[in-house]
Amino acid sequence: LLDISWYTESMRAGLPVQILDTHKLQEQRTDEAEVVVFCVPSYACQRRTTLENHNTILTDALSLLAENAELSDQEGRGVAFRRAAAVLKALPRAVTGVTQLRGLPCLGEHSLRVIKDILETGASAEVESTKQSERYKALKVLTGVFGVGPKTAERWIRERIHTLQQLQDSGHTLNRAQQAGLQHYDDLNQPVAKAEADAIAEVVERAVVSVSPGAQVTLTGGFRRGKPTGHDVDFLITHPEEGREDGLMSKVVSWLESQGFLLYQKTTRNSYLESKDGPARPASNMDRFERCFSIFKLHEDEGRGTGHPGTPTGNTAAANTGSLGDSDSRSQIRGGEQRLLVSGEDGGPEETKPAGHRPWRAVRVDLVVSPISQFAFALLGWTGSKLFERELRRWAGHEKSMSLSSHALYDNKQSRYLRATSEQEIFAHLGLEFVPPSERNA
Ligand code: DCT
Ligand code: MG
């Protein structure tokens, strides 16, 4: 799977070469080496990608182009940029010249051009102009509203709606999710810290255990991979006795609602049936579990731990006035700007707490319930990263003739499902070395 034709070529031409084989994470040193080249396997799921990224300038640029493509309904381009960024994330040190990249997989012409521009001039004109473009800025602002996807944003932009104020003035009827998204815009666009995720985990555990003793809660998504922040908090819930997870979601949601923890929730029912659905992968592999998309009300004394411990909270709905933007008067909705005003942000001048200081914040929380028989697949599927998951499925299909989803693994050659009770077993079925969550940050 490694393209090393360039290597033999270089050797023949008498060029000194140093290969850094990131797969084995060993640097092979040659003292006379003048050219340091990197060598990685082509599927992200064959690589170990920690959070230590030596090429953030390059990967940020490629990720921005990926995001712009995804927001513009160009999935193929988006994936190409994501794959290129992921290869650079896996390198053991900073790239200093394009010659080092010879032989690396997933670096198409376009990505290489962007990388070359940055290495040679310090910036990519394409990235800079994308960042500054009215279209990109509008797409970011509008899709920053929970419940608004790229298609809706696109439609609004065609109607010259670029900011939240323009959206509000447009008179468009927003659905319940979008209304909540607009109301909690500032909070939901502020990263969630690990301490906040842990505080929410405690509440979710209390909820789950009180409605079903014995049921288990696992923190998944980026936090399971060791990320210090995330855009939401993802939980997977199961019960060790098959079938006992049935009906669990509605009870958990009712408990959370009755205690005033949910500002918004929408639950979708489980619709996966092995016998009926068969091995064919559903259109989206993420949508078949019983799942609850919610906006959680996290109180300061629930362990936010960032500045005001012990502040009396007063768990009332009074703070929530229903005006545009739930944040207090400090925050202003200024669509078109990427960053919103947050108290003391980036160590800036500390602002005085306004009278209406709100002792809670809104956080996106996703709950998923899985039967124990599918738990390992669900855990693997919900841990991410998105690209790692995509690559696992591509590996399964292209290299192993298998279909992997968050529910099951089907072997097309043997025409049977392969069972697994742990992530390790799934990697083994796929003929892959086990990659722990902290190394799935592709
Ligand atoms: N997932 C996936 N494919 C998708 C969406 C999600 O495989 N299209 C999986 C991988 C991650 C997990 O679900 C949770 O999704 P997110 O919360 O979007 O990702 P995350 O890695 O947790 O990112 P963040 O830290 O920003 O929340
Ligand atoms: Mg997440």
Short mmCIF file of C-alpha atoms and ligand atoms in Angstrom, two decimals:
data_model
loop_
_atom_site.label_atom_id
_atom_site.label_comp_id
_atom_site.label_asym_id
_atom_site.label_seq_id
_atom_site.Cartn_x
_atom_site.Cartn_y
_atom_site.Cartn_z
CA LEU A 1 0.00 0.00 0.00
CA LEU A 2 3.01 2.26 0.12
CA ASP A 3 4.08 3.97 -3.03
CA ILE A 4 7.86 3.87 -2.89
CA SER A 5 8.66 4.25 -6.57
CA TRP A 6 10.08 7.72 -5.88
CA TYR A 7 12.39 6.12 -3.34
CA THR A 8 14.02 3.67 -5.73
CA GLU A 9 14.18 6.48 -8.27
CA SER A 10 16.00 8.72 -5.81
CA MET A 11 18.36 5.93 -4.85
CA ARG A 12 19.16 5.27 -8.49
CA ALA A 13 19.78 8.97 -9.01
CA GLY A 14 22.17 8.87 -6.08
CA LEU A 15 20.11 11.24 -3.93
CA PRO A 16 20.54 10.77 -0.19
CA VAL A 17 17.22 9.91 1.37
CA GLN A 18 15.95 9.65 4.91
CA ILE A 19 12.67 7.92 5.43
CA LEU A 20 10.55 8.66 8.46
CA ASP A 21 8.22 5.73 8.72
CA THR A 22 5.42 7.15 10.83
CA HIS A 23 3.56 3.88 10.76
CA LYS A 24 6.13 2.22 12.97
CA LEU A 25 6.84 5.59 14.56
CA GLN A 26 10.53 5.06 14.13
CA GLU A 27 12.81 7.55 12.58
CA GLN A 28 15.37 5.90 10.38
CA ARG A 29 18.40 8.12 10.53
CA THR A 30 21.12 8.55 7.95
CA ASP A 31 23.70 11.09 8.99
CA GLU A 32 24.53 12.21 5.47
CA ALA A 33 20.86 12.60 4.67
CA GLU A 34 19.97 15.84 2.99
CA VAL A 35 16.42 15.05 2.02
CA VAL A 36 14.09 14.08 4.85
CA VAL A 37 11.09 12.32 3.41
CA PHE A 38 8.08 10.93 5.16
CA CYS A 39 6.36 7.64 4.61
CA VAL A 40 2.85 6.78 5.83
CA PRO A 41 0.25 4.13 4.99
CA SER A 42 -2.59 5.42 2.86
CA TYR A 43 -5.68 4.72 5.03
CA ALA A 44 -6.04 6.93 8.10
CA CYS A 45 -7.16 3.87 10.09
CA GLN A 46 -3.71 2.31 9.50
CA ARG A 47 -2.06 5.30 11.08
CA ARG A 48 -1.71 6.58 14.63
CA THR A 49 -2.75 10.21 14.78
CA THR A 50 -2.38 11.85 18.16
CA LEU A 51 -3.39 15.40 19.04
CA GLU A 52 0.23 16.47 18.67
CA ASN A 53 0.21 18.09 15.25
CA HIS A 54 3.50 19.45 13.92
CA ASN A 55 1.92 20.98 10.85
CA THR A 56 -1.00 23.05 12.12
CA ILE A 57 -0.41 25.89 9.68
CA LEU A 58 -0.79 23.51 6.76
CA THR A 59 -3.59 21.42 8.25
CA ASP A 60 -5.60 24.49 9.31
CA ALA A 61 -5.40 25.78 5.74
CA LEU A 62 -6.46 22.47 4.20
CA SER A 63 -9.23 22.04 6.80
CA LEU A 64 -10.62 25.44 5.93
CA LEU A 65 -10.79 24.49 2.26
CA ALA A 66 -12.38 21.19 3.25
CA GLU A 67 -14.97 22.99 5.34
CA ASN A 68 -15.71 25.44 2.54
CA ALA A 69 -16.21 22.54 0.12
CA GLU A 70 -18.48 20.68 2.57
CA LEU A 71 -20.55 23.80 3.12
CA SER A 72 -20.85 24.19 -0.65
CA ASP A 73 -22.18 20.70 -1.35
CA GLN A 74 -18.85 19.51 -2.79
CA GLU A 75 -18.37 16.40 -0.70
CA GLY A 76 -15.68 14.85 -2.90
CA ARG A 77 -13.47 17.91 -2.71
CA GLY A 78 -14.09 18.12 1.01
CA VAL A 79 -12.94 14.55 1.58
CA ALA A 80 -9.85 15.09 -0.59
CA PHE A 81 -8.77 18.07 1.53
CA ARG A 82 -9.60 16.20 4.76
CA ARG A 83 -7.46 13.24 3.67
CA ALA A 84 -4.57 15.50 2.72
CA ALA A 85 -4.78 17.30 6.08
CA ALA A 86 -4.92 13.96 7.91
CA VAL A 87 -1.71 12.75 6.26
CA LEU A 88 0.10 15.87 7.45
CA LYS A 89 -1.33 15.46 10.96
CA ALA A 90 0.33 12.05 11.17
CA LEU A 91 3.86 13.29 10.36
CA PRO A 92 6.38 13.18 13.22
CA ARG A 93 7.72 16.66 12.54
CA ALA A 94 7.11 19.85 10.58
CA VAL A 95 7.33 19.75 6.81
CA THR A 96 9.86 22.26 5.53
CA GLY A 97 9.80 21.60 1.80
CA VAL A 98 7.57 19.91 -0.76
CA THR A 99 10.32 17.47 -1.75
CA GLN A 100 9.76 15.79 1.61
CA LEU A 101 6.24 14.92 0.55
CA ARG A 102 7.16 12.81 -2.47
CA GLY A 103 5.54 9.45 -2.18
CA LEU A 104 3.01 10.45 0.47
CA PRO A 105 -0.52 9.21 -0.23
CA CYS A 106 -3.64 11.39 -0.54
CA LEU A 107 -1.86 14.58 -1.57
CA GLY A 108 -3.54 15.64 -4.79
CA GLU A 109 -2.42 18.39 -7.10
CA HIS A 110 -4.66 20.96 -5.45
CA SER A 111 -3.57 20.19 -1.89
CA LEU A 112 0.09 20.14 -2.93
CA ARG A 113 -0.29 23.56 -4.51
CA VAL A 114 -1.74 24.96 -1.29
CA ILE A 115 1.05 23.38 0.76
CA LYS A 116 3.71 24.67 -1.62
CA ASP A 117 2.32 28.22 -1.51
CA ILE A 118 2.37 28.23 2.28
CA LEU A 119 5.85 26.73 2.54
CA GLU A 120 7.25 29.16 0.01
CA THR A 121 5.37 32.38 0.75
CA GLY A 122 3.90 31.88 4.19
CA ALA A 123 0.30 31.89 2.95
CA SER A 124 -2.05 30.48 0.35
CA ALA A 125 -3.91 33.09 -1.68
CA GLU A 126 -6.81 30.68 -2.14
CA VAL A 127 -7.17 30.07 1.58
CA GLU A 128 -6.93 33.77 2.40
CA SER A 129 -9.49 34.78 -0.20
CA THR A 130 -11.86 32.01 0.90
CA LYS A 131 -11.57 33.16 4.50
CA GLN A 132 -12.39 36.73 3.49
CA SER A 133 -15.19 35.88 1.07
CA GLU A 134 -18.69 37.06 1.94
CA ARG A 135 -20.06 33.67 0.95
CA TYR A 136 -17.82 31.67 3.29
CA LYS A 137 -18.44 34.08 6.15
CA ALA A 138 -22.20 33.91 5.62
CA LEU A 139 -22.14 30.11 5.41
CA LYS A 140 -20.23 29.97 8.70
CA VAL A 141 -22.58 32.33 10.49
CA LEU A 142 -25.77 30.71 9.24
CA THR A 143 -24.70 27.07 9.70
CA GLY A 144 -23.51 28.15 13.14
CA VAL A 145 -27.20 28.18 14.03
CA PHE A 146 -28.10 24.74 15.42
CA GLY A 147 -30.64 23.18 13.03
CA VAL A 148 -29.38 25.01 9.95
CA GLY A 149 -27.52 22.89 7.40
CA PRO A 150 -25.57 23.95 4.30
CA LYS A 151 -28.61 23.65 2.01
CA THR A 152 -30.76 26.01 4.07
CA ALA A 153 -27.87 28.43 4.47
CA GLU A 154 -27.31 28.38 0.71
CA ARG A 155 -30.97 29.19 0.09
CA TRP A 156 -30.87 32.12 2.49
CA ILE A 157 -27.63 33.45 0.99
CA ARG A 158 -29.32 33.48 -2.40
CA GLU A 159 -31.92 35.73 -0.77
CA ARG A 160 -29.05 37.96 0.40
CA ILE A 161 -29.34 36.89 4.01
CA HIS A 162 -25.78 36.91 5.37
CA THR A 163 -26.15 37.78 9.02
CA LEU A 164 -28.32 36.73 11.93
CA GLN A 165 -29.87 40.16 12.05
CA GLN A 166 -30.82 39.86 8.37
CA LEU A 167 -32.20 36.40 9.10
CA GLN A 168 -34.33 37.75 11.91
CA ASP A 169 -35.53 40.68 9.80
CA SER A 170 -36.35 38.39 6.87
CA GLY A 171 -39.49 37.08 8.52
CA HIS A 172 -38.61 33.47 7.69
CA THR A 173 -40.41 30.96 9.84
CA LEU A 174 -37.81 28.97 11.72
CA ASN A 175 -38.43 25.45 12.97
CA ARG A 176 -38.17 24.62 16.66
CA ALA A 177 -34.50 23.54 16.42
CA GLN A 178 -33.50 26.68 14.56
CA GLN A 179 -35.34 28.91 17.01
CA ALA A 180 -33.46 27.28 19.87
CA GLY A 181 -30.26 27.53 17.84
CA LEU A 182 -30.71 31.24 17.34
CA GLN A 183 -31.63 31.81 20.94
CA HIS A 184 -28.52 30.04 22.23
CA TYR A 185 -26.25 31.08 19.37
CA ASP A 186 -23.37 32.50 21.40
CA ASP A 187 -23.21 29.64 23.87
CA LEU A 188 -23.38 26.96 21.21
CA ASN A 189 -20.58 28.59 19.24
CA GLN A 190 -18.31 28.65 22.24
CA PRO A 191 -16.17 25.51 22.63
CA VAL A 192 -17.17 23.07 25.35
CA ALA A 193 -14.34 22.33 27.81
CA LYS A 194 -13.55 18.85 29.13
CA ALA A 195 -14.49 19.95 32.67
CA GLU A 196 -17.92 20.95 31.34
CA ALA A 197 -18.27 17.62 29.55
CA ASP A 198 -17.41 15.82 32.80
CA ALA A 199 -19.99 17.86 34.68
CA ILE A 200 -22.65 16.96 32.12
CA ALA A 201 -21.53 13.31 32.25
CA GLU A 202 -22.27 13.27 35.98
CA VAL A 203 -25.79 14.54 35.39
CA VAL A 204 -26.44 12.10 32.54
CA GLU A 205 -25.15 9.24 34.71
CA ARG A 206 -27.48 10.27 37.52
CA ALA A 207 -30.36 10.33 35.06
CA VAL A 208 -29.55 6.96 33.53
CA VAL A 209 -28.94 5.17 36.81
CA SER A 210 -32.11 6.52 38.37
CA VAL A 211 -34.31 5.29 35.52
CA SER A 212 -32.43 2.03 34.92
CA PRO A 213 -29.95 0.84 37.57
CA GLY A 214 -27.26 -1.17 35.80
CA ALA A 215 -27.37 0.84 32.59
CA GLN A 216 -24.04 2.32 31.51
CA VAL A 217 -22.99 5.66 30.09
CA THR A 218 -19.84 6.24 28.00
CA LEU A 219 -18.44 9.57 26.89
CA THR A 220 -17.68 9.26 23.17
CA GLY A 221 -16.78 11.67 20.34
CA GLY A 222 -13.79 13.97 20.55
CA PHE A 223 -13.56 13.86 24.34
CA ARG A 224 -12.98 10.09 24.26
CA ARG A 225 -10.09 10.80 21.90
CA GLY A 226 -8.58 13.12 24.51
CA LYS A 227 -9.53 16.43 22.94
CA PRO A 228 -9.51 19.29 25.47
CA THR A 229 -12.57 20.94 23.86
CA GLY A 230 -15.40 20.05 21.52
CA HIS A 231 -18.41 21.50 19.75
CA ASP A 232 -20.73 19.18 21.66
CA VAL A 233 -20.74 16.31 24.15
CA ASP A 234 -21.55 12.81 22.88
CA PHE A 235 -22.78 9.96 25.07
CA LEU A 236 -23.47 6.32 24.34
CA ILE A 237 -25.85 4.51 26.67
CA THR A 238 -26.37 0.76 26.92
CA HIS A 239 -27.53 -1.94 29.33
CA PRO A 240 -25.56 -5.18 29.93
CA GLU A 241 -28.75 -7.24 29.49
CA GLU A 242 -29.88 -7.25 25.87
CA GLY A 243 -33.34 -5.73 25.54
CA ARG A 244 -33.18 -3.79 28.79
CA GLU A 245 -32.09 -0.71 26.80
CA ASP A 246 -35.54 -0.68 25.21
CA GLY A 247 -37.48 2.43 26.17
CA LEU A 248 -34.49 3.80 28.06
CA MET A 249 -34.10 6.98 26.03
CA SER A 250 -37.55 8.37 26.72
CA LYS A 251 -37.14 7.74 30.44
CA VAL A 252 -33.73 9.42 30.52
CA VAL A 253 -35.04 12.39 28.57
CA SER A 254 -38.09 12.70 30.84
CA TRP A 255 -35.85 12.64 33.91
CA LEU A 256 -33.56 15.33 32.50
CA GLU A 257 -36.56 17.42 31.46
CA SER A 258 -38.25 17.14 34.81
CA GLN A 259 -35.08 18.40 36.49
CA GLY A 260 -34.85 21.38 34.14
CA PHE A 261 -31.70 20.26 32.34
CA LEU A 262 -32.97 20.44 28.78
CA LEU A 263 -33.48 23.67 26.87
CA TYR A 264 -34.35 21.72 23.72
CA GLN A 265 -34.55 18.06 22.72
CA LYS A 266 -35.61 16.00 19.79
CA THR A 267 -35.53 12.24 19.94
CA THR A 268 -35.46 10.00 16.91
CA ARG A 269 -36.42 6.36 17.17
CA ASN A 270 -34.23 3.37 16.50
CA SER A 271 -35.06 1.93 13.12
CA TYR A 272 -32.26 -0.59 12.62
CA LEU A 273 -33.30 -4.19 12.16
CA GLU A 274 -30.59 -6.57 11.00
CA SER A 275 -32.99 -9.05 9.44
CA LYS A 276 -34.90 -6.36 7.61
CA ASP A 277 -32.15 -3.93 6.70
CA GLY A 278 -29.58 -6.54 5.79
CA PRO A 279 -25.92 -5.84 5.32
CA ALA A 280 -26.34 -2.89 2.99
CA ARG A 281 -25.09 0.21 4.65
CA PRO A 282 -27.83 2.69 5.39
CA ALA A 283 -27.54 6.04 3.62
CA SER A 284 -26.17 7.52 6.78
CA ASN A 285 -24.63 5.09 9.21
CA MET A 286 -25.29 7.46 12.06
CA ASP A 287 -29.04 7.71 12.08
CA ARG A 288 -30.41 4.33 13.09
CA PHE A 289 -29.96 4.35 16.83
CA GLU A 290 -32.41 5.85 19.21
CA ARG A 291 -30.82 9.25 19.43
CA CYS A 292 -31.52 12.49 21.23
CA PHE A 293 -30.20 15.80 19.96
CA SER A 294 -30.39 18.21 22.83
CA ILE A 295 -29.38 21.57 24.17
CA PHE A 296 -28.35 21.07 27.75
CA LYS A 297 -28.59 23.71 30.46
CA LEU A 298 -25.32 23.52 32.35
CA HIS A 299 -25.29 25.37 35.65
CA GLU A 300 -22.14 26.93 37.03
CA ASP A 301 -22.35 24.92 40.23
CA GLU A 302 -22.69 21.79 38.12
CA GLY A 303 -18.91 21.99 37.70
CA ARG A 304 -18.16 24.55 35.04
CA GLY A 305 -15.18 25.23 37.25
CA THR A 306 -14.13 28.26 35.25
CA GLY A 307 -14.26 31.21 37.51
CA HIS A 308 -17.39 31.38 39.58
CA PRO A 309 -17.64 28.26 41.75
CA GLY A 310 -20.36 28.40 44.29
CA THR A 311 -22.28 31.21 42.66
CA PRO A 312 -25.91 30.77 43.61
CA THR A 313 -27.74 29.60 40.56
CA GLY A 314 -31.49 29.83 40.90
CA ASN A 315 -32.61 27.24 38.43
CA THR A 316 -35.40 29.18 36.82
CA ALA A 317 -36.48 29.86 33.31
CA ALA A 318 -36.55 33.58 34.06
CA ALA A 319 -33.07 34.22 32.71
CA ASN A 320 -34.19 32.93 29.38
CA THR A 321 -35.99 35.86 27.86
CA GLY A 322 -36.49 34.53 24.39
CA SER A 323 -34.71 37.45 22.82
CA LEU A 324 -32.22 36.98 20.04
CA GLY A 325 -29.17 35.44 21.63
CA ASP A 326 -29.42 33.95 25.08
CA SER A 327 -26.16 35.34 26.28
CA ASP A 328 -26.31 38.34 28.48
CA SER A 329 -25.96 41.87 27.26
CA ARG A 330 -22.24 41.53 26.60
CA SER A 331 -22.76 39.45 23.53
CA GLN A 332 -23.97 40.97 20.39
CA ILE A 333 -25.13 39.13 17.38
CA ARG A 334 -23.04 40.45 14.60
CA GLY A 335 -23.45 38.05 11.76
CA GLY A 336 -20.49 38.13 9.45
CA GLU A 337 -18.01 38.00 12.25
CA GLN A 338 -16.60 34.65 13.12
CA ARG A 339 -15.95 35.25 16.79
CA LEU A 340 -18.50 36.45 19.19
CA LEU A 341 -17.81 38.46 22.25
CA VAL A 342 -17.13 36.33 25.28
CA SER A 343 -16.25 37.55 28.73
CA GLY A 344 -12.51 37.78 29.30
CA GLU A 345 -11.80 35.94 26.08
CA ASP A 346 -8.15 35.46 25.20
CA GLY A 347 -7.11 37.20 28.37
CA GLY A 348 -8.47 40.48 27.09
CA PRO A 349 -9.55 43.19 29.46
CA GLU A 350 -11.85 41.67 32.04
CA GLU A 351 -15.30 43.08 31.58
CA THR A 352 -17.47 43.85 34.52
CA LYS A 353 -20.23 41.35 35.10
CA PRO A 354 -23.49 42.89 33.93
CA ALA A 355 -26.45 42.93 36.21
CA GLY A 356 -28.19 40.11 34.37
CA HIS A 357 -25.29 37.66 34.74
CA ARG A 358 -26.54 34.25 33.81
CA PRO A 359 -25.31 31.38 36.00
CA TRP A 360 -25.64 28.74 33.29
CA ARG A 361 -24.69 28.09 29.70
CA ALA A 362 -26.22 26.09 26.87
CA VAL A 363 -24.28 23.08 25.52
CA ARG A 364 -25.08 20.74 22.64
CA VAL A 365 -25.43 17.20 23.95
CA ASP A 366 -26.06 14.07 21.88
CA LEU A 367 -27.38 10.92 23.53
CA VAL A 368 -27.42 7.58 21.76
CA VAL A 369 -28.81 4.29 23.07
CA SER A 370 -27.41 1.02 21.75
CA PRO A 371 -28.29 -2.60 22.56
CA ILE A 372 -25.31 -4.35 24.17
CA SER A 373 -24.97 -6.68 21.14
CA GLN A 374 -24.10 -3.67 18.97
CA PHE A 375 -22.25 -1.70 21.63
CA ALA A 376 -18.68 -2.26 20.34
CA PHE A 377 -19.71 -1.11 16.86
CA ALA A 378 -21.55 1.89 18.25
CA LEU A 379 -18.59 2.82 20.45
CA LEU A 380 -16.18 2.57 17.54
CA GLY A 381 -18.53 4.50 15.27
CA TRP A 382 -19.21 7.29 17.77
CA THR A 383 -15.64 7.83 18.87
CA GLY A 384 -14.50 9.28 15.54
CA SER A 385 -12.82 11.23 14.21
CA LYS A 386 -15.19 11.59 11.28
CA LEU A 387 -12.36 10.98 8.85
CA PHE A 388 -11.08 7.99 10.84
CA GLU A 389 -14.59 6.49 10.65
CA ARG A 390 -14.87 7.16 6.96
CA GLU A 391 -11.51 5.55 6.37
CA LEU A 392 -12.43 2.49 8.45
CA ARG A 393 -15.49 1.97 6.27
CA ARG A 394 -13.50 2.54 3.10
CA TRP A 395 -10.86 0.04 4.28
CA ALA A 396 -13.55 -2.50 5.15
CA GLY A 397 -15.24 -2.17 1.76
CA HIS A 398 -12.26 -1.79 -0.56
CA GLU A 399 -9.65 -3.95 1.10
CA LYS A 400 -11.71 -6.57 2.95
CA SER A 401 -14.99 -6.78 1.08
CA MET A 402 -16.84 -6.08 4.31
CA SER A 403 -19.49 -3.54 5.30
CA LEU A 404 -18.91 -1.71 8.56
CA SER A 405 -21.50 0.45 10.26
CA SER A 406 -22.14 1.63 13.81
CA HIS A 407 -24.39 -1.42 14.19
CA ALA A 408 -22.52 -4.32 12.66
CA LEU A 409 -19.77 -5.73 10.46
CA TYR A 410 -20.81 -7.87 7.53
CA ASP A 411 -18.43 -10.11 5.59
CA ASN A 412 -19.58 -10.09 1.96
CA LYS A 413 -17.40 -13.09 1.03
CA GLN A 414 -18.67 -15.30 3.83
CA SER A 415 -22.15 -13.77 3.66
CA ARG A 416 -22.36 -13.44 7.41
CA TYR A 417 -22.14 -10.93 10.23
CA LEU A 418 -18.97 -10.91 12.29
CA ARG A 419 -19.73 -10.48 15.98
CA ALA A 420 -17.63 -8.43 18.34
CA THR A 421 -17.83 -7.44 21.98
CA SER A 422 -14.90 -5.01 21.92
CA GLU A 423 -13.31 -2.49 19.59
CA GLN A 424 -10.18 -4.70 19.59
CA GLU A 425 -12.15 -7.55 18.04
CA ILE A 426 -13.48 -5.29 15.31
CA PHE A 427 -9.98 -4.12 14.35
CA ALA A 428 -8.90 -7.79 14.33
CA HIS A 429 -11.80 -8.78 12.03
CA LEU A 430 -10.72 -5.96 9.73
CA GLY A 431 -7.09 -7.10 9.71
CA LEU A 432 -5.97 -3.83 11.26
CA GLU A 433 -3.65 -3.15 14.17
CA PHE A 434 -5.67 -1.80 17.10
CA VAL A 435 -5.58 1.99 17.28
CA PRO A 436 -6.59 3.40 20.69
CA PRO A 437 -9.02 6.36 20.75
CA SER A 438 -6.27 8.89 21.54
CA GLU A 439 -4.60 7.95 18.25
CA ARG A 440 -7.73 8.25 16.10
CA ASN A 441 -7.44 12.03 15.73
CA ALA A 442 -7.10 11.93 11.95
N1 DCT B 1 -19.57 10.74 13.19
C1 DCT B 1 -19.28 10.15 11.97
N2 DCT B 1 -19.76 10.68 10.82
C2 DCT B 1 -20.51 11.79 10.86
C3 DCT B 1 -20.80 12.41 12.08
C4 DCT B 1 -20.32 11.87 13.24
O1 DCT B 1 -18.60 9.13 11.93
N3 DCT B 1 -20.95 12.28 9.71
C5 DCT B 1 -19.05 10.15 14.43
C6 DCT B 1 -17.60 10.44 14.64
C7 DCT B 1 -17.55 11.37 15.79
C8 DCT B 1 -18.87 11.18 16.50
O2 DCT B 1 -19.75 10.67 15.53
C9 DCT B 1 -19.39 12.44 17.10
O3 DCT B 1 -19.56 13.46 16.11
P1 DCT B 1 -19.11 14.94 16.37
O4 DCT B 1 -19.53 15.38 17.71
O5 DCT B 1 -19.55 15.75 15.21
O6 DCT B 1 -17.52 14.81 16.28
P2 DCT B 1 -16.42 15.03 17.39
O7 DCT B 1 -15.23 14.31 16.92
O8 DCT B 1 -16.94 14.69 18.73
O9 DCT B 1 -16.13 16.58 17.25
P3 DCT B 1 -16.33 17.71 18.38
O10 DCT B 1 -15.19 17.51 19.31
O11 DCT B 1 -16.24 19.01 17.67
O12 DCT B 1 -17.64 17.51 19.02
MG MG B 2 -18.60 15.69 19.56
#
